[in-house]
């Protein structure tokens, strides 16, 4: 190789790569490859929520630029950022039973909860307080993985930058709750999986039973406390 | 009139004289506004603000400054896929004096904090700070560590926080946009940098007995003198300590299952945990084992004991017995005793035994694989794992025991026999306080000189210490959550001994990290130049040190005549935290060792614990294949990164790196799809993997493996291997001979680049690597070029393995049983060896069988030990070559400092 040709070759490589970014197939059209072959458009921005998704396939050349925030990378179902708690849309029932398993498996120990108590002082399978310190959470997903009630799940919302941490980064129960509909949208496969369907049915059955009991309550339920006391 | 009407009295109603007020006809006003720009002061300022802010927000130049894992995502943000240039922020400045925004990307350690404060002070106004990721924001998962600052906002004013661990490149861009929004809201009238009364300078904190913030010096001294830390610690449960394993001869003769000694030590732990006096129960092994403590149902369960072997592939029981006999015959009886499948050597005979093993034994133990120490109840044990490059896979373990009290343990250094022990012995000294006599430069390596403690000793409790094992006590009180800071009397992550007196001698300009690592003059003579040599500190903030790594160079002209690596700036207390975590919890932490290769780290750790668990964690076939696929994809991604950034170091700034990490992005897509995270995969579990591959994953993987990877490797090969600049810069530079490479305990591409055919996948096969057909690539000259070429060829071999694995992968379960977070790990000791992309990654795990945590958890990290060879390779070369040589070592600081 002659002296100096290394530099020339390098520049040619760069030039070729630059041109190929914009050329589809044999170089006929001036379009950006990637999500849906959109033409170049510098002026119109997609409406929020309708940003095209750039999922680069294996048969492509090079790497496409994902013009965040106007375009997005595909959000894979298992993609995890921060944990959330699920409540059921139909009745507002928080799935968490405060069994503490998520807190037990949490590697950096950022989950803390207290059990709710009924008016009679007996524990109720619900959290009274639930805190997650987002400045400690390592997004590992163990809490969601080992939760037996499908109550804690990993959210996919990564756009959470903010200007303050001391008041806002410890998420309380209210900050953590998301609806089951939201979860069904973000995690369609998991939602439809046999495990979660079975778990939902089980809970539903239990709720039905409880409802029946409550309905029958005034008649048969009242003597019970009397018997205890 | 004494009071002019133009200055109305401050508190009274202002006087308005009728001639001052002008009434303009509204029609006239409209006409005026149409033709003449009429504005008021605020509107004018607003106009200036718009332009002023637009200019600043659109050219935020970040400081080229990365700390840990988040920095990798930051680099990806700058790469072609996310292209931070679209925001005008692509100009990552090497110097703080040209930067506008500091992206604190990663764990802020105490060792690094003074440098960060200095960098911030050097940045000109206006300056902004983005805190990227959980660690920088609040300490993150490493918050409980003793060397971690609980959030950069303890020192610097932070403008934007980006949650996530790590935040993805898109999240970083979102953070950048948040900062732009903040800038848009600023007005020139009240910007702090135009105000004289606002002090923006940050006093540089001092590395004294701990990291001391000079702003709170008095109160820190006061609280220390009160002994508040000691008082708090007195109330806490300390980590239990177990006695060191004893020779088999002293035990009852149940040979098949040597359960007696562990069960006796377990009883001691139980006794401790239950608060009874262990001495009262006596030390008799058999009695303690046969008579379980009364009314303790947990203790009545017979603890399981792991199969006794140092590693999965080793010399074997007979071989070890024969070796012990030979040593005893050669060097006098009693020299070697077999204790738990390892040779117990008295400290005074260590050098003789080492020399015998290396020079005279049938199997030449020329390779010191790993050196670590364990703090037992009655001693500190230093263990050596040795292997032979001529007979790979015949690993043995040596044990040497020294006195337990702090500062009293002494043993001879083996640096003269295996020079690769250099840094590892210094680490043991730093972490446990054991002195190695005859070590050329026994100084602290990870912490700084003057740090008050030896942190891996079991009697050292960290500032935020809460209990010996997780799960910790609840942090909810009266419906409010409190942070770890509130547990510490200082309100932050510091601990200073009550007796500390040197408050007045704290000097922010002192250099307790590098002061003892000044290379001696005249290590190499430069004959033709008659000049004075001087010491140059390169790093820890330097674009070419691959993170916060520092070298003290002695240069004569441009020639490097002495070099001492200074490390510890990324020391995140992985091992100390790992000894409190349950076994499962360590997985996500291993992700953050070498954050480029989290899958490989997962595997190394899984392998160690699976060795202890034995058949309980038998990996199903499909999971074995998934593991191989993931590990080899990781290898390709890591080598691509390494080659790209080697070019970066050689001066081809960023363009080759951009090309090289393109494929990595597609591989990361696969990881994210399967595991949920691009970098911190946390995908392996004991006995398998966390999730099965999603639908369509294998097709995509197959297509990438078959269509893309080879093409791209060929492309790199074509562009680089014959490139004259590359050849000029790499040939004959940083030469490491095969003998040196072995002696210095290097591993991975560094060792193979020097022509030593030693790959753990072949030398001590793990997983199902023995089923695959691949070559172990070696170099011939041992220079930068050969290491580059080994990496390149290795990627081809990985593709070969991947093609087989993707094709052959069977259907089936991915875990041996039901997924459970309760992991029962029998008592025992294991050392796993895996061929991570950087080299031999080993995990040394001791389980006590009851607490559910590792009693000792040590990482043999390839990046760290490969650095031992740096000095040898660099002497006589120029500073520019040092950068290239360091690039060819391919270190990742998360793994160097752990």
mmCIF file of C-alpha atoms in Angstrom, chain B residues 240-548:
data_model
loop_
_atom_site.group_PDB
_atom_site.id
_atom_site.type_symbol
_atom_site.label_atom_id
_atom_site.label_comp_id
_atom_site.label_asym_id
_atom_site.label_seq_id
_atom_site.Cartn_x
_atom_site.Cartn_y
_atom_site.Cartn_z
ATOM 1 C CA UNK B 240 -20.848 -13.536 62.112
ATOM 2 C CA UNK B 241 -17.473 -15.115 61.638
ATOM 3 C CA UNK B 242 -16.834 -18.763 60.997
ATOM 4 C CA UNK B 243 -13.701 -20.712 61.840
ATOM 5 C CA UNK B 244 -11.371 -21.700 59.060
ATOM 6 C CA UNK B 245 -11.805 -25.208 57.644
ATOM 7 C CA UNK B 246 -9.741 -27.852 59.376
ATOM 8 C CA UNK B 247 -7.796 -30.808 57.942
ATOM 9 C CA UNK B 248 -9.886 -33.878 57.271
ATOM 10 C CA UNK B 249 -7.780 -36.022 59.625
ATOM 11 C CA UNK B 250 -9.011 -34.172 62.678
ATOM 12 C CA UNK B 251 -12.594 -35.037 61.890
ATOM 13 C CA UNK B 252 -14.639 -38.127 62.524
ATOM 14 C CA UNK B 253 -14.278 -40.628 59.763
ATOM 15 C CA UNK B 254 -17.436 -40.069 57.766
ATOM 16 C CA UNK B 255 -15.529 -39.655 54.599
ATOM 17 C CA UNK B 256 -18.310 -39.782 52.077
ATOM 18 C CA UNK B 257 -19.974 -36.687 53.413
ATOM 19 C CA UNK B 258 -17.559 -34.579 55.455
ATOM 20 C CA UNK B 259 -20.375 -32.847 57.197
ATOM 21 C CA UNK B 260 -18.897 -32.561 60.645
ATOM 22 C CA UNK B 261 -16.692 -29.475 60.451
ATOM 23 C CA UNK B 262 -19.132 -27.310 58.572
ATOM 24 C CA UNK B 263 -21.999 -28.330 60.768
ATOM 25 C CA UNK B 264 -19.997 -27.471 63.830
ATOM 26 C CA UNK B 265 -19.162 -24.046 62.480
ATOM 27 C CA UNK B 266 -22.721 -23.608 61.428
ATOM 28 C CA UNK B 267 -23.816 -24.339 64.938
ATOM 29 C CA UNK B 268 -21.517 -21.617 66.066
ATOM 30 C CA UNK B 269 -23.128 -19.180 63.704
ATOM 31 C CA UNK B 270 -26.516 -20.221 64.848
ATOM 32 C CA UNK B 271 -25.470 -19.793 68.408
ATOM 33 C CA UNK B 272 -24.253 -16.328 67.557
ATOM 34 C CA UNK B 273 -27.387 -15.442 65.734
ATOM 35 C CA UNK B 274 -29.456 -16.669 68.635
ATOM 36 C CA UNK B 275 -27.356 -14.680 71.015
ATOM 37 C CA UNK B 276 -25.973 -17.564 73.067
ATOM 38 C CA UNK B 277 -22.325 -17.926 73.828
ATOM 39 C CA UNK B 278 -20.649 -20.234 71.339
ATOM 40 C CA UNK B 279 -17.925 -21.133 73.829
ATOM 41 C CA UNK B 280 -20.546 -22.530 76.186
ATOM 42 C CA UNK B 281 -21.463 -25.173 73.673
ATOM 43 C CA UNK B 282 -17.877 -26.249 73.341
ATOM 44 C CA UNK B 283 -15.880 -26.731 70.227
ATOM 45 C CA UNK B 284 -16.263 -30.474 70.001
ATOM 46 C CA UNK B 285 -17.195 -31.154 66.416
ATOM 47 C CA UNK B 286 -19.034 -34.396 66.912
ATOM 48 C CA UNK B 287 -21.005 -33.398 69.961
ATOM 49 C CA UNK B 288 -22.112 -30.161 68.402
ATOM 50 C CA UNK B 289 -23.049 -31.880 65.207
ATOM 51 C CA UNK B 290 -24.939 -34.752 66.762
ATOM 52 C CA UNK B 291 -26.685 -32.718 69.434
ATOM 53 C CA UNK B 292 -28.499 -29.856 67.796
ATOM 54 C CA UNK B 293 -29.316 -26.875 69.989
ATOM 55 C CA UNK B 294 -32.563 -27.409 71.780
ATOM 56 C CA UNK B 295 -35.785 -25.724 70.716
ATOM 57 C CA UNK B 296 -34.382 -24.437 67.467
ATOM 58 C CA UNK B 297 -36.273 -26.025 64.605
ATOM 59 C CA UNK B 298 -34.208 -24.210 62.020
ATOM 60 C CA UNK B 299 -30.994 -25.513 63.462
ATOM 61 C CA UNK B 300 -32.274 -29.052 63.705
ATOM 62 C CA UNK B 301 -32.230 -29.275 59.946
ATOM 63 C CA UNK B 302 -29.009 -30.861 58.843
ATOM 64 C CA UNK B 303 -27.150 -28.344 56.715
ATOM 65 C CA UNK B 304 -26.046 -29.535 53.360
ATOM 66 C CA UNK B 305 -22.451 -29.500 52.349
ATOM 67 C CA UNK B 306 -21.279 -28.808 48.863
ATOM 68 C CA UNK B 307 -18.959 -31.196 47.053
ATOM 69 C CA UNK B 308 -15.434 -30.378 48.135
ATOM 70 C CA UNK B 309 -13.365 -29.131 45.252
ATOM 71 C CA UNK B 310 -11.650 -25.868 44.521
ATOM 72 C CA UNK B 311 -13.114 -25.467 41.063
ATOM 73 C CA UNK B 312 -15.068 -27.498 38.566
ATOM 74 C CA UNK B 313 -11.961 -28.578 36.672
ATOM 75 C CA UNK B 314 -8.999 -29.238 38.865
ATOM 76 C CA UNK B 315 -6.229 -31.647 39.629
ATOM 77 C CA UNK B 316 -8.455 -34.117 41.429
ATOM 78 C CA UNK B 317 -8.236 -35.763 44.830
ATOM 79 C CA UNK B 318 -5.628 -38.371 43.955
ATOM 80 C CA UNK B 319 -3.467 -35.893 42.143
ATOM 81 C CA UNK B 320 -3.607 -33.521 45.070
ATOM 82 C CA UNK B 321 -2.744 -36.254 47.562
ATOM 83 C CA UNK B 322 0.206 -37.295 45.438
ATOM 84 C CA UNK B 323 1.302 -33.686 45.144
ATOM 85 C CA UNK B 324 1.066 -33.185 48.907
ATOM 86 C CA UNK B 325 3.179 -36.304 49.457
ATOM 87 C CA UNK B 326 5.717 -35.095 46.978
ATOM 88 C CA UNK B 327 5.964 -31.698 48.634
ATOM 89 C CA UNK B 328 6.260 -33.266 52.050
ATOM 90 C CA UNK B 329 8.977 -35.591 50.814
ATOM 91 C CA UNK B 330 10.844 -32.803 49.115
ATOM 92 C CA UNK B 331 10.509 -29.952 51.585
ATOM 93 C CA UNK B 332 10.083 -31.755 54.860
ATOM 94 C CA UNK B 333 7.045 -33.388 56.431
ATOM 95 C CA UNK B 334 4.220 -31.164 57.518
ATOM 96 C CA UNK B 335 4.787 -28.694 54.731
ATOM 97 C CA UNK B 336 1.568 -29.441 52.931
ATOM 98 C CA UNK B 337 -1.630 -30.578 54.593
ATOM 99 C CA UNK B 338 -4.769 -31.212 52.616
ATOM 100 C CA UNK B 339 -7.609 -29.066 53.900
ATOM 101 C CA UNK B 340 -10.867 -29.112 51.967
ATOM 102 C CA UNK B 341 -9.224 -30.108 48.695
ATOM 103 C CA UNK B 342 -6.495 -27.518 49.003
ATOM 104 C CA UNK B 343 -2.961 -27.523 50.327
ATOM 105 C CA UNK B 344 -2.453 -25.754 53.638
ATOM 106 C CA UNK B 345 1.059 -24.353 53.682
ATOM 107 C CA UNK B 346 2.721 -22.738 56.684
ATOM 108 C CA UNK B 347 3.602 -19.139 55.904
ATOM 109 C CA UNK B 348 7.341 -19.639 56.376
ATOM 110 C CA UNK B 349 7.420 -22.438 53.811
ATOM 111 C CA UNK B 350 5.342 -20.626 51.220
ATOM 112 C CA UNK B 351 8.202 -19.424 49.067
ATOM 113 C CA UNK B 352 9.852 -22.839 48.974
ATOM 114 C CA UNK B 353 6.622 -24.521 48.036
ATOM 115 C CA UNK B 354 5.873 -21.897 45.420
ATOM 116 C CA UNK B 355 9.285 -22.318 43.877
ATOM 117 C CA UNK B 356 8.918 -26.082 43.908
ATOM 118 C CA UNK B 357 5.514 -25.918 42.272
ATOM 119 C CA UNK B 358 6.695 -23.589 39.591
ATOM 120 C CA UNK B 359 10.102 -25.078 38.784
ATOM 121 C CA UNK B 360 10.446 -28.657 39.952
ATOM 122 C CA UNK B 361 7.020 -30.219 40.003
ATOM 123 C CA UNK B 362 5.872 -32.572 37.236
ATOM 124 C CA UNK B 363 3.097 -30.154 36.401
ATOM 125 C CA UNK B 364 4.684 -26.726 36.272
ATOM 126 C CA UNK B 365 2.389 -24.383 38.109
ATOM 127 C CA UNK B 366 3.516 -21.283 36.303
ATOM 128 C CA UNK B 367 0.216 -19.391 36.277
ATOM 129 C CA UNK B 368 -1.200 -17.739 39.352
ATOM 130 C CA UNK B 369 -4.843 -17.617 38.416
ATOM 131 C CA UNK B 370 -6.151 -15.866 41.459
ATOM 132 C CA UNK B 371 -5.120 -14.675 44.897
ATOM 133 C CA UNK B 372 -7.558 -13.653 47.581
ATOM 134 C CA UNK B 373 -8.061 -13.665 51.306
ATOM 135 C CA UNK B 374 -10.783 -14.688 53.701
ATOM 136 C CA UNK B 375 -11.322 -13.308 57.172
ATOM 137 C CA UNK B 376 -12.124 -16.249 59.439
ATOM 138 C CA UNK B 377 -12.771 -16.261 63.123
ATOM 139 C CA UNK B 378 -9.309 -17.468 64.035
ATOM 140 C CA UNK B 379 -7.139 -16.382 61.147
ATOM 141 C CA UNK B 380 -6.967 -14.615 57.853
ATOM 142 C CA UNK B 381 -6.474 -17.112 55.106
ATOM 143 C CA UNK B 382 -4.788 -16.134 51.884
ATOM 144 C CA UNK B 383 -5.627 -18.535 49.083
ATOM 145 C CA UNK B 384 -3.821 -18.977 45.809
ATOM 146 C CA UNK B 385 -5.329 -20.644 42.779
ATOM 147 C CA UNK B 386 -2.647 -22.014 40.519
ATOM 148 C CA UNK B 387 -2.851 -23.455 37.087
ATOM 149 C CA UNK B 388 -0.351 -24.678 34.569
ATOM 150 C CA UNK B 389 -0.252 -23.344 31.043
ATOM 151 C CA UNK B 390 1.383 -26.551 29.844
ATOM 152 C CA UNK B 391 -1.225 -28.770 31.515
ATOM 153 C CA UNK B 392 -4.283 -26.514 31.584
ATOM 154 C CA UNK B 393 -7.108 -27.456 33.848
ATOM 155 C CA UNK B 394 -4.977 -28.969 36.612
ATOM 156 C CA UNK B 395 -5.881 -26.199 39.005
ATOM 157 C CA UNK B 396 -4.835 -26.423 42.643
ATOM 158 C CA UNK B 397 -5.444 -24.177 45.586
ATOM 159 C CA UNK B 398 -2.965 -23.196 48.299
ATOM 160 C CA UNK B 399 -3.977 -21.894 51.676
ATOM 161 C CA UNK B 400 -1.763 -19.834 53.918
ATOM 162 C CA UNK B 401 -2.992 -18.672 57.277
ATOM 163 C CA UNK B 402 -1.857 -15.631 59.174
ATOM 164 C CA UNK B 403 -2.808 -13.972 62.429
ATOM 165 C CA UNK B 404 -6.298 -12.551 62.545
ATOM 166 C CA UNK B 405 -5.911 -9.226 64.449
ATOM 167 C CA UNK B 406 -5.735 -6.145 62.330
ATOM 168 C CA UNK B 407 -2.257 -5.333 61.094
ATOM 169 C CA UNK B 408 -0.632 -8.445 62.542
ATOM 170 C CA UNK B 409 -0.956 -10.853 59.653
ATOM 171 C CA UNK B 410 2.328 -11.266 57.808
ATOM 172 C CA UNK B 411 3.433 -13.657 55.127
ATOM 173 C CA UNK B 412 6.082 -13.680 52.424
ATOM 174 C CA UNK B 413 5.210 -12.121 49.124
ATOM 175 C CA UNK B 414 5.218 -14.354 46.072
ATOM 176 C CA UNK B 415 5.819 -11.520 43.655
ATOM 177 C CA UNK B 416 9.325 -12.851 43.016
ATOM 178 C CA UNK B 417 7.850 -16.149 41.841
ATOM 179 C CA UNK B 418 4.612 -15.096 40.227
ATOM 180 C CA UNK B 419 4.896 -11.371 39.436
ATOM 181 C CA UNK B 420 1.186 -11.418 38.699
ATOM 182 C CA UNK B 421 0.631 -11.440 42.448
ATOM 183 C CA UNK B 422 1.684 -7.797 42.662
ATOM 184 C CA UNK B 423 -1.660 -6.015 42.546
ATOM 185 C CA UNK B 424 -3.536 -8.875 44.114
ATOM 186 C CA UNK B 425 -1.322 -8.836 47.187
ATOM 187 C CA UNK B 426 -1.728 -5.099 47.407
ATOM 188 C CA UNK B 427 -5.452 -5.593 47.244
ATOM 189 C CA UNK B 428 -5.350 -8.094 50.101
ATOM 190 C CA UNK B 429 -3.245 -5.644 52.091
ATOM 191 C CA UNK B 430 -5.643 -2.838 51.341
ATOM 192 C CA UNK B 431 -8.794 -4.777 52.067
ATOM 193 C CA UNK B 432 -7.696 -6.987 54.978
ATOM 194 C CA UNK B 433 -4.510 -5.426 56.279
ATOM 195 C CA UNK B 434 -2.312 -8.467 55.700
ATOM 196 C CA UNK B 435 1.320 -7.537 55.128
ATOM 197 C CA UNK B 436 3.310 -9.246 52.422
ATOM 198 C CA UNK B 437 6.981 -9.221 53.355
ATOM 199 C CA UNK B 438 9.253 -8.567 50.433
ATOM 200 C CA UNK B 439 6.586 -6.962 48.282
ATOM 201 C CA UNK B 440 8.267 -4.218 46.234
ATOM 202 C CA UNK B 441 5.636 -1.578 46.887
ATOM 203 C CA UNK B 442 3.050 -2.632 49.399
ATOM 204 C CA UNK B 443 0.647 0.288 49.435
ATOM 205 C CA UNK B 444 -3.065 0.636 49.289
ATOM 206 C CA UNK B 445 -4.449 0.031 45.857
ATOM 207 C CA UNK B 446 -8.180 0.664 45.871
ATOM 208 C CA UNK B 447 -8.620 2.968 48.821
ATOM 209 C CA UNK B 448 -6.293 5.850 49.521
ATOM 210 C CA UNK B 449 -3.325 6.094 51.833
ATOM 211 C CA UNK B 450 -4.661 7.309 55.145
ATOM 212 C CA UNK B 451 -8.076 5.669 54.914
ATOM 213 C CA UNK B 452 -8.731 4.589 58.440
ATOM 214 C CA UNK B 453 -9.876 1.010 57.924
ATOM 215 C CA UNK B 454 -9.290 -2.230 56.075
ATOM 216 C CA UNK B 455 -12.790 -2.522 54.738
ATOM 217 C CA UNK B 456 -13.191 -6.177 53.867
ATOM 218 C CA UNK B 457 -12.431 -7.319 57.380
ATOM 219 C CA UNK B 458 -15.526 -8.709 58.996
ATOM 220 C CA UNK B 459 -15.186 -6.326 61.929
ATOM 221 C CA UNK B 460 -15.388 -3.266 59.707
ATOM 222 C CA UNK B 461 -18.904 -1.909 59.548
ATOM 223 C CA UNK B 462 -19.719 0.611 56.898
ATOM 224 C CA UNK B 463 -21.152 4.042 57.694
ATOM 225 C CA UNK B 464 -24.633 2.914 56.623
ATOM 226 C CA UNK B 465 -24.304 -0.554 58.088
ATOM 227 C CA UNK B 466 -27.607 -1.946 59.236
ATOM 228 C CA UNK B 467 -27.213 -5.662 59.676
ATOM 229 C CA UNK B 468 -25.094 -8.630 58.681
ATOM 230 C CA UNK B 469 -27.422 -9.846 55.964
ATOM 231 C CA UNK B 470 -30.242 -8.554 53.898
ATOM 232 C CA UNK B 471 -33.276 -8.148 54.316
ATOM 233 C CA UNK B 472 -32.623 -4.988 56.300
ATOM 234 C CA UNK B 473 -34.835 -3.355 58.889
ATOM 235 C CA UNK B 474 -37.775 -1.380 57.618
ATOM 236 C CA UNK B 475 -37.258 2.222 56.737
ATOM 237 C CA UNK B 476 -40.830 3.317 57.193
ATOM 238 C CA UNK B 477 -41.631 5.204 60.338
ATOM 239 C CA UNK B 478 -45.019 6.767 61.022
ATOM 240 C CA UNK B 479 -45.979 6.585 57.390
ATOM 241 C CA UNK B 480 -42.798 8.315 56.319
ATOM 242 C CA UNK B 481 -39.838 6.829 54.564
ATOM 243 C CA UNK B 482 -36.370 7.802 55.668
ATOM 244 C CA UNK B 483 -33.167 7.421 53.754
ATOM 245 C CA UNK B 484 -29.989 5.594 54.606
ATOM 246 C CA UNK B 485 -28.312 8.878 55.439
ATOM 247 C CA UNK B 486 -30.405 9.231 58.520
ATOM 248 C CA UNK B 487 -28.894 6.104 59.985
ATOM 249 C CA UNK B 488 -25.519 7.727 60.197
ATOM 250 C CA UNK B 489 -24.799 10.326 62.866
ATOM 251 C CA UNK B 490 -22.952 12.416 60.285
ATOM 252 C CA UNK B 491 -25.946 12.378 57.998
ATOM 253 C CA UNK B 492 -23.806 11.246 55.134
ATOM 254 C CA UNK B 493 -21.665 8.307 54.139
ATOM 255 C CA UNK B 494 -18.659 8.865 56.357
ATOM 256 C CA UNK B 495 -17.107 7.144 59.311
ATOM 257 C CA UNK B 496 -14.070 8.400 61.142
ATOM 258 C CA UNK B 497 -12.473 6.763 64.149
ATOM 259 C CA UNK B 498 -13.128 8.587 67.370
ATOM 260 C CA UNK B 499 -9.425 8.853 68.073
ATOM 261 C CA UNK B 500 -8.700 10.757 64.872
ATOM 262 C CA UNK B 501 -6.743 13.912 65.616
ATOM 263 C CA UNK B 502 -5.341 15.215 62.356
ATOM 264 C CA UNK B 503 -8.144 17.669 61.579
ATOM 265 C CA UNK B 504 -5.777 20.540 61.094
ATOM 266 C CA UNK B 505 -3.527 18.728 58.683
ATOM 267 C CA UNK B 506 -6.211 18.015 56.100
ATOM 268 C CA UNK B 507 -4.997 19.394 52.827
ATOM 269 C CA UNK B 508 -7.162 19.520 49.690
ATOM 270 C CA UNK B 509 -4.033 19.646 47.553
ATOM 271 C CA UNK B 510 -2.567 16.459 48.965
ATOM 272 C CA UNK B 511 -2.652 13.385 46.756
ATOM 273 C CA UNK B 512 -3.200 10.410 49.039
ATOM 274 C CA UNK B 513 -4.007 8.155 46.095
ATOM 275 C CA UNK B 514 -0.856 8.555 44.086
ATOM 276 C CA UNK B 515 1.687 9.716 46.616
ATOM 277 C CA UNK B 516 3.291 6.317 47.121
ATOM 278 C CA UNK B 517 3.115 5.383 43.479
ATOM 279 C CA UNK B 518 5.720 7.681 42.039
ATOM 280 C CA UNK B 519 7.791 5.640 39.598
ATOM 281 C CA UNK B 520 11.447 5.598 40.616
ATOM 282 C CA UNK B 521 13.777 7.483 38.365
ATOM 283 C CA UNK B 522 16.057 5.667 35.988
ATOM 284 C CA UNK B 523 13.926 2.592 35.480
ATOM 285 C CA UNK B 524 14.926 2.941 31.836
ATOM 286 C CA UNK B 525 17.836 4.995 30.637
ATOM 287 C CA UNK B 526 17.350 7.134 27.589
ATOM 288 C CA UNK B 527 20.884 7.352 26.336
ATOM 289 C CA UNK B 528 20.773 9.932 23.588
ATOM 290 C CA UNK B 529 18.752 12.549 25.412
ATOM 291 C CA UNK B 530 20.383 14.242 28.325
ATOM 292 C CA UNK B 531 17.313 15.628 30.000
ATOM 293 C CA UNK B 532 15.664 15.672 33.368
ATOM 294 C CA UNK B 533 12.856 13.222 33.889
ATOM 295 C CA UNK B 534 9.675 14.329 35.572
ATOM 296 C CA UNK B 535 6.493 12.734 36.809
ATOM 297 C CA UNK B 536 3.273 13.224 34.936
ATOM 298 C CA UNK B 537 -0.056 12.227 36.357
ATOM 299 C CA UNK B 538 -2.313 11.013 33.587
ATOM 300 C CA UNK B 539 -5.904 10.554 34.610
ATOM 301 C CA UNK B 540 -8.170 9.815 36.383
ATOM 302 C CA UNK B 541 -10.073 12.253 34.186
ATOM 303 C CA UNK B 542 -8.638 11.609 30.767
ATOM 304 C CA UNK B 543 -10.443 10.711 27.548
ATOM 305 C CA UNK B 544 -8.120 7.819 26.788
ATOM 306 C CA UNK B 545 -7.915 5.990 30.071
ATOM 307 C CA UNK B 546 -11.187 4.153 29.462
ATOM 308 C CA UNK B 547 -12.717 5.471 32.614
ATOM 309 C CA UNK B 548 -11.387 6.881 35.822
#
